[in-house]
Amino acid sequence: MAVTQAPTRELTPEPRGRLLVWLTTTDHKKIGILYLVNSFSFFTVGGIFALLMRTELARPGQQLIGAHAYNELFTIHGTLMIFLVIFPILAGLGNYFVPLQIGALDMAFPRINALSFWLLPVGGLTILSGFLAKGGAAACGWTCYAPLNEQLGTGVDLWLAGLILVGTASILGAINFIVTILRMRAPGMTMMRLPVFVWGILATSLLVILATPVFTAGLIMLFADRRLGTSFFDPAHGGVALLWQNVFWFFGHPEVYMLILGAWGVVTEILSVFSGKPIFSYRGVVLSFLMITALSFTVWAHHMFATGAVELPFFSITTELISIPTGVLFFVWLGTLWKGKLRFEVPMLFALGFIALFLIGGIDGVWAASPAMDFAIHDTYWVVAHLHYVLFGGTLFGIMAGMYYWFPKMSGRMLSRKLGQWHFWLQFIGFNVTFFPMHILGLRGMPRRIADYAPDRGWSFLNLVSTIGAFLIAISLLIFFANVLTTLRKPRSAPADPWQANTLEWATSSPPPPHNFDALPAIHSGRPVYDARVAEAGPTDRGSR
């Protein structure tokens, strides 16, 4: 096997004491794990909030919580899941695997990398501290539209402060990813040999750099309205309430792609590995990622069709246009599977589940691109279903595929296949039982963001079904957590490449050493580990994959 000497550097000695090592580390692998632990902790909190809301909605009348408490839970649930769960999990996987996949020693700026992580738990706890403040936590919805953002008390102020910290962390992290990918690739790792996951992280980082500063500025403006006497968004004093919606969604729709581009990369890599084929159209994936990145800044006002203050034809057309490169990705995924030697390991199950669920979410989105249809379903439970099919059915299934795929590399241990299968099927069934009925509820006119409904509206049965599904999801996630915790107590036994994979992270031990690589395989294509494996096996096995 042809190898190249791995790059070297003088490693900074870490302080003694296991806890202190983790608190002060600048190792990208440890920081990646910290991201994952932090994100799944907030995921647990956000999931409990979701169960409380679904239990309240299972039947008409007040069951557990009042209307104001429901609004608090709704606001913080959405905020946690979007800003402190999905995006940071992908950032954690990116922190761990981007340097490994490009043959680098670490991220470009290790100390900034540590800072960008530690801002996240501080920001999240700042948001949650609103529950202890006078007036309670923010109850203005996770979009916090004016005039709801004029809520008295300090809950909204803490929400704003927490999101400013989270936004700052995202910007710092994005700069780090961009510099790392552009400047720290190993010899032979050209841009068109980058793993698709790395392209997903790069596209995500570009979106963060362009969109998040706008949102952060809007948060500061809203804080100034509340505490410094300005009136950017207050119509009573000359402000424009819809300005906040424009600021929010100019960030908010690119944010959807920030939350899913990395998951697309994960799924594309997994489909290639477990079908035994190269990616059907690598260049098609890369071009689709870049087209989506550009077009995502032209569609934000489709969230505002019902306001009457936007150009309906323009934003309808751009929303339909962005579905074209997304459709290309489906053809790539199906082409990768076609006539492949499929291995239905747990990562592959979650990747296939992702394709099915994201397809439904994507079709929902095309419906909403039509202003006439949007007027009928705007702010109904149809929108709730669409959002969750894209971000839960899409991104979270992609994340789970990545967790099962890369867990052996991170820990040196293989998760239980049987428990993983139970996790997948319960989560897949529970997800559809929870969110598919919401399409019907939306078409029947049930508005979102309500804590109660009249018993004669015909919504009771489907809400009960959705609540049952939510508890199935909770059970599936408990199985996942139990699988992780029990596996971590076992001795390390995972080989360096348990999946017969393609990319550089599988060329080092499981888990990798502090310096990542003792030696790198020669990089002559986008599948260096596969190339090295074929070279070792000899010419008789060259047609096996």
mmCIF file with all atom_site columns, C-alpha atoms in Angstrom, residues 9-188:
data_model
loop_
_atom_site.group_PDB
_atom_site.id
_atom_site.type_symbol
_atom_site.label_atom_id
_atom_site.label_alt_id
_atom_site.label_comp_id
_atom_site.label_asym_id
_atom_site.label_entity_id
_atom_site.label_seq_id
_atom_site.pdbx_PDB_ins_code
_atom_site.Cartn_x
_atom_site.Cartn_y
_atom_site.Cartn_z
_atom_site.occupancy
_atom_site.B_iso_or_equiv
_atom_site.pdbx_formal_charge
_atom_site.auth_seq_id
_atom_site.auth_comp_id
_atom_site.auth_asym_id
_atom_site.auth_atom_id
_atom_site.pdbx_PDB_model_num
ATOM 1   C CA . ARG A 1 9   ? 3.292   19.044 14.808 1.00 0.00 ? 9   ARG A CA 1
ATOM 2   C CA . GLU A 1 10  ? 4.361   19.529 18.378 1.00 0.00 ? 10  GLU A CA 1
ATOM 3   C CA . LEU A 1 11  ? 1.398   18.558 20.518 1.00 0.00 ? 11  LEU A CA 1
ATOM 4   C CA . THR A 1 12  ? 0.571   20.814 23.436 1.00 0.00 ? 12  THR A CA 1
ATOM 5   C CA . PRO A 1 13  ? 0.609   18.702 26.622 1.00 0.00 ? 13  PRO A CA 1
ATOM 6   C CA . GLU A 1 14  ? -2.822  18.496 28.187 1.00 0.00 ? 14  GLU A CA 1
ATOM 7   C CA . PRO A 1 15  ? -3.326  19.139 31.900 1.00 0.00 ? 15  PRO A CA 1
ATOM 8   C CA . ARG A 1 16  ? -3.644  16.246 34.281 1.00 0.00 ? 16  ARG A CA 1
ATOM 9   C CA . GLY A 1 17  ? -7.028  15.216 35.538 1.00 0.00 ? 17  GLY A CA 1
ATOM 10  C CA . ARG A 1 18  ? -9.652  13.665 33.299 1.00 0.00 ? 18  ARG A CA 1
ATOM 11  C CA . LEU A 1 19  ? -12.313 16.336 33.805 1.00 0.00 ? 19  LEU A CA 1
ATOM 12  C CA . LEU A 1 20  ? -9.820  19.172 33.364 1.00 0.00 ? 20  LEU A CA 1
ATOM 13  C CA . VAL A 1 21  ? -8.604  17.591 30.123 1.00 0.00 ? 21  VAL A CA 1
ATOM 14  C CA . TRP A 1 22  ? -12.118 17.757 28.674 1.00 0.00 ? 22  TRP A CA 1
ATOM 15  C CA . LEU A 1 23  ? -12.809 21.263 29.979 1.00 0.00 ? 23  LEU A CA 1
ATOM 16  C CA . THR A 1 24  ? -9.611  22.724 28.533 1.00 0.00 ? 24  THR A CA 1
ATOM 17  C CA . THR A 1 25  ? -9.103  20.622 25.409 1.00 0.00 ? 25  THR A CA 1
ATOM 18  C CA . THR A 1 26  ? -8.427  22.068 21.969 1.00 0.00 ? 26  THR A CA 1
ATOM 19  C CA . ASP A 1 27  ? -8.366  18.629 20.278 1.00 0.00 ? 27  ASP A CA 1
ATOM 20  C CA . HIS A 1 28  ? -10.984 18.669 17.520 1.00 0.00 ? 28  HIS A CA 1
ATOM 21  C CA . LYS A 1 29  ? -12.031 15.108 18.347 1.00 0.00 ? 29  LYS A CA 1
ATOM 22  C CA . LYS A 1 30  ? -12.750 15.834 21.996 1.00 0.00 ? 30  LYS A CA 1
ATOM 23  C CA . ILE A 1 31  ? -14.524 19.077 21.057 1.00 0.00 ? 31  ILE A CA 1
ATOM 24  C CA . GLY A 1 32  ? -16.639 17.129 18.579 1.00 0.00 ? 32  GLY A CA 1
ATOM 25  C CA . ILE A 1 33  ? -17.689 14.741 21.341 1.00 0.00 ? 33  ILE A CA 1
ATOM 26  C CA . LEU A 1 34  ? -18.446 17.698 23.638 1.00 0.00 ? 34  LEU A CA 1
ATOM 27  C CA . TYR A 1 35  ? -20.720 19.093 20.927 1.00 0.00 ? 35  TYR A CA 1
ATOM 28  C CA . LEU A 1 36  ? -22.563 15.774 20.728 1.00 0.00 ? 36  LEU A CA 1
ATOM 29  C CA . VAL A 1 37  ? -22.990 15.401 24.496 1.00 0.00 ? 37  VAL A CA 1
ATOM 30  C CA . ASN A 1 38  ? -24.161 19.003 24.817 1.00 0.00 ? 38  ASN A CA 1
ATOM 31  C CA . SER A 1 39  ? -26.597 18.689 21.914 1.00 0.00 ? 39  SER A CA 1
ATOM 32  C CA . PHE A 1 40  ? -28.143 15.410 23.035 1.00 0.00 ? 40  PHE A CA 1
ATOM 33  C CA . SER A 1 41  ? -28.572 16.903 26.522 1.00 0.00 ? 41  SER A CA 1
ATOM 34  C CA . PHE A 1 42  ? -30.556 19.805 25.084 1.00 0.00 ? 42  PHE A CA 1
ATOM 35  C CA . PHE A 1 43  ? -32.353 17.292 22.848 1.00 0.00 ? 43  PHE A CA 1
ATOM 36  C CA . THR A 1 44  ? -33.569 15.499 25.966 1.00 0.00 ? 44  THR A CA 1
ATOM 37  C CA . VAL A 1 45  ? -34.908 18.757 27.426 1.00 0.00 ? 45  VAL A CA 1
ATOM 38  C CA . GLY A 1 46  ? -36.555 19.772 24.153 1.00 0.00 ? 46  GLY A CA 1
ATOM 39  C CA . GLY A 1 47  ? -38.039 16.296 23.776 1.00 0.00 ? 47  GLY A CA 1
ATOM 40  C CA . ILE A 1 48  ? -39.585 16.442 27.252 1.00 0.00 ? 48  ILE A CA 1
ATOM 41  C CA . PHE A 1 49  ? -41.136 19.793 26.337 1.00 0.00 ? 49  PHE A CA 1
ATOM 42  C CA . ALA A 1 50  ? -42.555 18.214 23.167 1.00 0.00 ? 50  ALA A CA 1
ATOM 43  C CA . LEU A 1 51  ? -44.109 15.353 25.144 1.00 0.00 ? 51  LEU A CA 1
ATOM 44  C CA . LEU A 1 52  ? -45.720 17.822 27.542 1.00 0.00 ? 52  LEU A CA 1
ATOM 45  C CA . MET A 1 53  ? -47.215 19.757 24.619 1.00 0.00 ? 53  MET A CA 1
ATOM 46  C CA . ARG A 1 54  ? -48.458 16.621 22.869 1.00 0.00 ? 54  ARG A CA 1
ATOM 47  C CA . THR A 1 55  ? -49.981 15.338 26.117 1.00 0.00 ? 55  THR A CA 1
ATOM 48  C CA . GLU A 1 56  ? -51.810 18.649 26.525 1.00 0.00 ? 56  GLU A CA 1
ATOM 49  C CA . LEU A 1 57  ? -53.171 18.399 22.981 1.00 0.00 ? 57  LEU A CA 1
ATOM 50  C CA . ALA A 1 58  ? -54.184 14.732 23.204 1.00 0.00 ? 58  ALA A CA 1
ATOM 51  C CA . ARG A 1 59  ? -57.679 15.750 24.313 1.00 0.00 ? 59  ARG A CA 1
ATOM 52  C CA . PRO A 1 60  ? -59.680 18.978 24.348 1.00 0.00 ? 60  PRO A CA 1
ATOM 53  C CA . GLY A 1 61  ? -59.554 20.947 27.583 1.00 0.00 ? 61  GLY A CA 1
ATOM 54  C CA . GLN A 1 62  ? -56.681 21.647 29.921 1.00 0.00 ? 62  GLN A CA 1
ATOM 55  C CA . GLN A 1 63  ? -54.787 18.485 30.901 1.00 0.00 ? 63  GLN A CA 1
ATOM 56  C CA . LEU A 1 64  ? -51.417 19.436 32.381 1.00 0.00 ? 64  LEU A CA 1
ATOM 57  C CA . ILE A 1 65  ? -50.414 23.008 31.592 1.00 0.00 ? 65  ILE A CA 1
ATOM 58  C CA . GLY A 1 66  ? -52.080 26.356 30.998 1.00 0.00 ? 66  GLY A CA 1
ATOM 59  C CA . ALA A 1 67  ? -51.939 28.465 27.852 1.00 0.00 ? 67  ALA A CA 1
ATOM 60  C CA . HIS A 1 68  ? -49.005 30.629 28.959 1.00 0.00 ? 68  HIS A CA 1
ATOM 61  C CA . ALA A 1 69  ? -46.929 27.629 30.039 1.00 0.00 ? 69  ALA A CA 1
ATOM 62  C CA . TYR A 1 70  ? -47.746 25.977 26.708 1.00 0.00 ? 70  TYR A CA 1
ATOM 63  C CA . ASN A 1 71  ? -46.468 29.054 24.857 1.00 0.00 ? 71  ASN A CA 1
ATOM 64  C CA . GLU A 1 72  ? -43.266 28.985 26.907 1.00 0.00 ? 72  GLU A CA 1
ATOM 65  C CA . LEU A 1 73  ? -42.693 25.306 26.129 1.00 0.00 ? 73  LEU A CA 1
ATOM 66  C CA . PHE A 1 74  ? -43.515 25.833 22.443 1.00 0.00 ? 74  PHE A CA 1
ATOM 67  C CA . THR A 1 75  ? -41.052 28.718 22.191 1.00 0.00 ? 75  THR A CA 1
ATOM 68  C CA . ILE A 1 76  ? -38.172 27.039 23.989 1.00 0.00 ? 76  ILE A CA 1
ATOM 69  C CA . HIS A 1 77  ? -38.778 23.641 22.335 1.00 0.00 ? 77  HIS A CA 1
ATOM 70  C CA . GLY A 1 78  ? -38.420 25.132 18.854 1.00 0.00 ? 78  GLY A CA 1
ATOM 71  C CA . THR A 1 79  ? -35.435 27.240 19.860 1.00 0.00 ? 79  THR A CA 1
ATOM 72  C CA . LEU A 1 80  ? -33.566 24.336 21.448 1.00 0.00 ? 80  LEU A CA 1
ATOM 73  C CA . MET A 1 81  ? -34.222 21.886 18.638 1.00 0.00 ? 81  MET A CA 1
ATOM 74  C CA . ILE A 1 82  ? -33.131 24.236 15.861 1.00 0.00 ? 82  ILE A CA 1
ATOM 75  C CA . PHE A 1 83  ? -30.328 26.244 17.429 1.00 0.00 ? 83  PHE A CA 1
ATOM 76  C CA . LEU A 1 84  ? -28.954 23.922 20.120 1.00 0.00 ? 84  LEU A CA 1
ATOM 77  C CA . VAL A 1 85  ? -29.662 20.395 18.893 1.00 0.00 ? 85  VAL A CA 1
ATOM 78  C CA . ILE A 1 86  ? -29.722 19.794 15.141 1.00 0.00 ? 86  ILE A CA 1
ATOM 79  C CA . PHE A 1 87  ? -27.142 22.344 14.036 1.00 0.00 ? 87  PHE A CA 1
ATOM 80  C CA . PRO A 1 88  ? -24.659 21.659 16.880 1.00 0.00 ? 88  PRO A CA 1
ATOM 81  C CA . ILE A 1 89  ? -24.877 17.879 16.344 1.00 0.00 ? 89  ILE A CA 1
ATOM 82  C CA . LEU A 1 90  ? -23.816 18.383 12.739 1.00 0.00 ? 90  LEU A CA 1
ATOM 83  C CA . ALA A 1 91  ? -21.136 20.800 13.947 1.00 0.00 ? 91  ALA A CA 1
ATOM 84  C CA . GLY A 1 92  ? -19.947 18.101 16.348 1.00 0.00 ? 92  GLY A CA 1
ATOM 85  C CA . LEU A 1 93  ? -19.727 15.481 13.613 1.00 0.00 ? 93  LEU A CA 1
ATOM 86  C CA . GLY A 1 94  ? -17.996 18.066 11.441 1.00 0.00 ? 94  GLY A CA 1
ATOM 87  C CA . ASN A 1 95  ? -15.489 18.907 14.175 1.00 0.00 ? 95  ASN A CA 1
ATOM 88  C CA . TYR A 1 96  ? -14.614 15.276 14.646 1.00 0.00 ? 96  TYR A CA 1
ATOM 89  C CA . PHE A 1 97  ? -14.543 14.088 11.044 1.00 0.00 ? 97  PHE A CA 1
ATOM 90  C CA . VAL A 1 98  ? -13.737 16.990 8.711  1.00 0.00 ? 98  VAL A CA 1
ATOM 91  C CA . PRO A 1 99  ? -10.038 17.082 9.751  1.00 0.00 ? 99  PRO A CA 1
ATOM 92  C CA . LEU A 1 100 ? -9.885  13.283 9.546  1.00 0.00 ? 100 LEU A CA 1
ATOM 93  C CA . GLN A 1 101 ? -11.553 13.168 6.137  1.00 0.00 ? 101 GLN A CA 1
ATOM 94  C CA . ILE A 1 102 ? -9.174  15.722 4.618  1.00 0.00 ? 102 ILE A CA 1
ATOM 95  C CA . GLY A 1 103 ? -6.047  14.315 6.289  1.00 0.00 ? 103 GLY A CA 1
ATOM 96  C CA . ALA A 1 104 ? -5.456  17.257 8.645  1.00 0.00 ? 104 ALA A CA 1
ATOM 97  C CA . LEU A 1 105 ? -4.073  17.263 12.185 1.00 0.00 ? 105 LEU A CA 1
ATOM 98  C CA . ASP A 1 106 ? -6.761  19.488 13.680 1.00 0.00 ? 106 ASP A CA 1
ATOM 99  C CA . MET A 1 107 ? -8.990  22.430 12.898 1.00 0.00 ? 107 MET A CA 1
ATOM 100 C CA . ALA A 1 108 ? -7.235  25.556 11.622 1.00 0.00 ? 108 ALA A CA 1
ATOM 101 C CA . PHE A 1 109 ? -7.837  27.532 14.839 1.00 0.00 ? 109 PHE A CA 1
ATOM 102 C CA . PRO A 1 110 ? -8.047  25.106 17.788 1.00 0.00 ? 110 PRO A CA 1
ATOM 103 C CA . ARG A 1 111 ? -8.586  27.741 20.500 1.00 0.00 ? 111 ARG A CA 1
ATOM 104 C CA . ILE A 1 112 ? -11.321 29.493 18.516 1.00 0.00 ? 112 ILE A CA 1
ATOM 105 C CA . ASN A 1 113 ? -12.810 26.039 18.019 1.00 0.00 ? 113 ASN A CA 1
ATOM 106 C CA . ALA A 1 114 ? -12.962 25.563 21.788 1.00 0.00 ? 114 ALA A CA 1
ATOM 107 C CA . LEU A 1 115 ? -14.430 29.049 22.279 1.00 0.00 ? 115 LEU A CA 1
ATOM 108 C CA . SER A 1 116 ? -17.138 28.460 19.673 1.00 0.00 ? 116 SER A CA 1
ATOM 109 C CA . PHE A 1 117 ? -18.181 25.309 21.524 1.00 0.00 ? 117 PHE A CA 1
ATOM 110 C CA . TRP A 1 118 ? -18.266 26.797 25.022 1.00 0.00 ? 118 TRP A CA 1
ATOM 111 C CA . LEU A 1 119 ? -20.466 29.672 23.880 1.00 0.00 ? 119 LEU A CA 1
ATOM 112 C CA . LEU A 1 120 ? -23.167 27.112 23.048 1.00 0.00 ? 120 LEU A CA 1
ATOM 113 C CA . PRO A 1 121 ? -23.964 25.684 26.512 1.00 0.00 ? 121 PRO A CA 1
ATOM 114 C CA . VAL A 1 122 ? -23.730 29.192 27.979 1.00 0.00 ? 122 VAL A CA 1
ATOM 115 C CA . GLY A 1 123 ? -26.200 30.443 25.367 1.00 0.00 ? 123 GLY A CA 1
ATOM 116 C CA . GLY A 1 124 ? -28.516 27.491 25.897 1.00 0.00 ? 124 GLY A CA 1
ATOM 117 C CA . LEU A 1 125 ? -28.537 27.850 29.674 1.00 0.00 ? 125 LEU A CA 1
ATOM 118 C CA . THR A 1 126 ? -29.161 31.583 29.271 1.00 0.00 ? 126 THR A CA 1
ATOM 119 C CA . ILE A 1 127 ? -32.280 30.788 27.234 1.00 0.00 ? 127 ILE A CA 1
ATOM 120 C CA . LEU A 1 128 ? -33.466 28.179 29.747 1.00 0.00 ? 128 LEU A CA 1
ATOM 121 C CA . SER A 1 129 ? -32.829 30.527 32.679 1.00 0.00 ? 129 SER A CA 1
ATOM 122 C CA . GLY A 1 130 ? -35.882 32.455 31.528 1.00 0.00 ? 130 GLY A CA 1
ATOM 123 C CA . PHE A 1 131 ? -38.009 29.871 33.358 1.00 0.00 ? 131 PHE A CA 1
ATOM 124 C CA . LEU A 1 132 ? -36.533 31.232 36.604 1.00 0.00 ? 132 LEU A CA 1
ATOM 125 C CA . ALA A 1 133 ? -37.007 34.894 35.661 1.00 0.00 ? 133 ALA A CA 1
ATOM 126 C CA . LYS A 1 134 ? -39.858 37.194 36.547 1.00 0.00 ? 134 LYS A CA 1
ATOM 127 C CA . GLY A 1 135 ? -42.631 36.701 34.009 1.00 0.00 ? 135 GLY A CA 1
ATOM 128 C CA . GLY A 1 136 ? -41.268 33.328 32.918 1.00 0.00 ? 136 GLY A CA 1
ATOM 129 C CA . ALA A 1 137 ? -39.413 32.247 29.815 1.00 0.00 ? 137 ALA A CA 1
ATOM 130 C CA . ALA A 1 138 ? -39.960 33.702 26.361 1.00 0.00 ? 138 ALA A CA 1
ATOM 131 C CA . ALA A 1 139 ? -43.495 32.866 25.197 1.00 0.00 ? 139 ALA A CA 1
ATOM 132 C CA . CYS A 1 140 ? -43.478 34.612 21.818 1.00 0.00 ? 140 CYS A CA 1
ATOM 133 C CA . GLY A 1 141 ? -42.952 31.517 19.674 1.00 0.00 ? 141 GLY A CA 1
ATOM 134 C CA . TRP A 1 142 ? -39.577 30.445 18.341 1.00 0.00 ? 142 TRP A CA 1
ATOM 135 C CA . THR A 1 143 ? -39.996 33.049 15.548 1.00 0.00 ? 143 THR A CA 1
ATOM 136 C CA . CYS A 1 144 ? -40.904 35.719 18.132 1.00 0.00 ? 144 CYS A CA 1
ATOM 137 C CA . TYR A 1 145 ? -42.926 37.903 15.745 1.00 0.00 ? 145 TYR A CA 1
ATOM 138 C CA . ALA A 1 146 ? -43.809 41.484 16.639 1.00 0.00 ? 146 ALA A CA 1
ATOM 139 C CA . PRO A 1 147 ? -45.843 42.440 18.636 1.00 0.00 ? 147 PRO A CA 1
ATOM 140 C CA . LEU A 1 148 ? -45.508 39.165 20.594 1.00 0.00 ? 148 LEU A CA 1
ATOM 141 C CA . ASN A 1 149 ? -41.876 40.033 21.243 1.00 0.00 ? 149 ASN A CA 1
ATOM 142 C CA . GLU A 1 150 ? -43.041 42.926 23.433 1.00 0.00 ? 150 GLU A CA 1
ATOM 143 C CA . GLN A 1 151 ? -43.773 40.399 26.221 1.00 0.00 ? 151 GLN A CA 1
ATOM 144 C CA . LEU A 1 152 ? -43.126 41.866 29.666 1.00 0.00 ? 152 LEU A CA 1
ATOM 145 C CA . GLY A 1 153 ? -40.436 40.458 31.933 1.00 0.00 ? 153 GLY A CA 1
ATOM 146 C CA . THR A 1 154 ? -36.913 39.357 31.174 1.00 0.00 ? 154 THR A CA 1
ATOM 147 C CA . GLY A 1 155 ? -37.662 36.030 29.473 1.00 0.00 ? 155 GLY A CA 1
ATOM 148 C CA . VAL A 1 156 ? -37.458 37.462 25.950 1.00 0.00 ? 156 VAL A CA 1
ATOM 149 C CA . ASP A 1 157 ? -34.297 39.402 26.857 1.00 0.00 ? 157 ASP A CA 1
ATOM 150 C CA . LEU A 1 158 ? -32.631 36.196 28.031 1.00 0.00 ? 158 LEU A CA 1
ATOM 151 C CA . TRP A 1 159 ? -33.841 34.450 24.855 1.00 0.00 ? 159 TRP A CA 1
ATOM 152 C CA . LEU A 1 160 ? -32.246 37.220 22.776 1.00 0.00 ? 160 LEU A CA 1
ATOM 153 C CA . ALA A 1 161 ? -28.987 37.137 24.744 1.00 0.00 ? 161 ALA A CA 1
ATOM 154 C CA . GLY A 1 162 ? -28.752 33.361 24.457 1.00 0.00 ? 162 GLY A CA 1
ATOM 155 C CA . LEU A 1 163 ? -29.329 33.423 20.701 1.00 0.00 ? 163 LEU A CA 1
ATOM 156 C CA . ILE A 1 164 ? -26.727 36.164 20.234 1.00 0.00 ? 164 ILE A CA 1
ATOM 157 C CA . LEU A 1 165 ? -24.191 33.897 21.965 1.00 0.00 ? 165 LEU A CA 1
ATOM 158 C CA . VAL A 1 166 ? -25.261 30.919 19.852 1.00 0.00 ? 166 VAL A CA 1
ATOM 159 C CA . GLY A 1 167 ? -25.055 33.011 16.673 1.00 0.00 ? 167 GLY A CA 1
ATOM 160 C CA . THR A 1 168 ? -21.569 34.196 17.578 1.00 0.00 ? 168 THR A CA 1
ATOM 161 C CA . ALA A 1 169 ? -20.504 30.592 18.176 1.00 0.00 ? 169 ALA A CA 1
ATOM 162 C CA . SER A 1 170 ? -21.879 29.584 14.774 1.00 0.00 ? 170 SER A CA 1
ATOM 163 C CA . ILE A 1 171 ? -20.005 32.360 12.960 1.00 0.00 ? 171 ILE A CA 1
ATOM 164 C CA . LEU A 1 172 ? -16.696 31.494 14.655 1.00 0.00 ? 172 LEU A CA 1
ATOM 165 C CA . GLY A 1 173 ? -17.191 27.815 13.891 1.00 0.00 ? 173 GLY A CA 1
ATOM 166 C CA . ALA A 1 174 ? -18.035 28.504 10.246 1.00 0.00 ? 174 ALA A CA 1
ATOM 167 C CA . ILE A 1 175 ? -14.874 30.572 9.735  1.00 0.00 ? 175 ILE A CA 1
ATOM 168 C CA . ASN A 1 176 ? -12.863 27.734 11.250 1.00 0.00 ? 176 ASN A CA 1
ATOM 169 C CA . PHE A 1 177 ? -14.428 25.115 8.967  1.00 0.00 ? 177 PHE A CA 1
ATOM 170 C CA . ILE A 1 178 ? -13.897 27.197 5.821  1.00 0.00 ? 178 ILE A CA 1
ATOM 171 C CA . VAL A 1 179 ? -10.219 27.866 6.557  1.00 0.00 ? 179 VAL A CA 1
ATOM 172 C CA . THR A 1 180 ? -9.623  24.244 7.568  1.00 0.00 ? 180 THR A CA 1
ATOM 173 C CA . ILE A 1 181 ? -11.169 22.830 4.391  1.00 0.00 ? 181 ILE A CA 1
ATOM 174 C CA . LEU A 1 182 ? -9.552  25.319 2.028  1.00 0.00 ? 182 LEU A CA 1
ATOM 175 C CA . ARG A 1 183 ? -6.069  25.419 3.568  1.00 0.00 ? 183 ARG A CA 1
ATOM 176 C CA . MET A 1 184 ? -5.355  22.177 5.459  1.00 0.00 ? 184 MET A CA 1
ATOM 177 C CA . ARG A 1 185 ? -6.056  19.352 3.012  1.00 0.00 ? 185 ARG A CA 1
ATOM 178 C CA . ALA A 1 186 ? -3.507  16.557 2.714  1.00 0.00 ? 186 ALA A CA 1
ATOM 179 C CA . PRO A 1 187 ? -1.388  16.239 -0.461 1.00 0.00 ? 187 PRO A CA 1
ATOM 180 C CA . GLY A 1 188 ? -3.564  14.869 -3.262 1.00 0.00 ? 188 GLY A CA 1
#
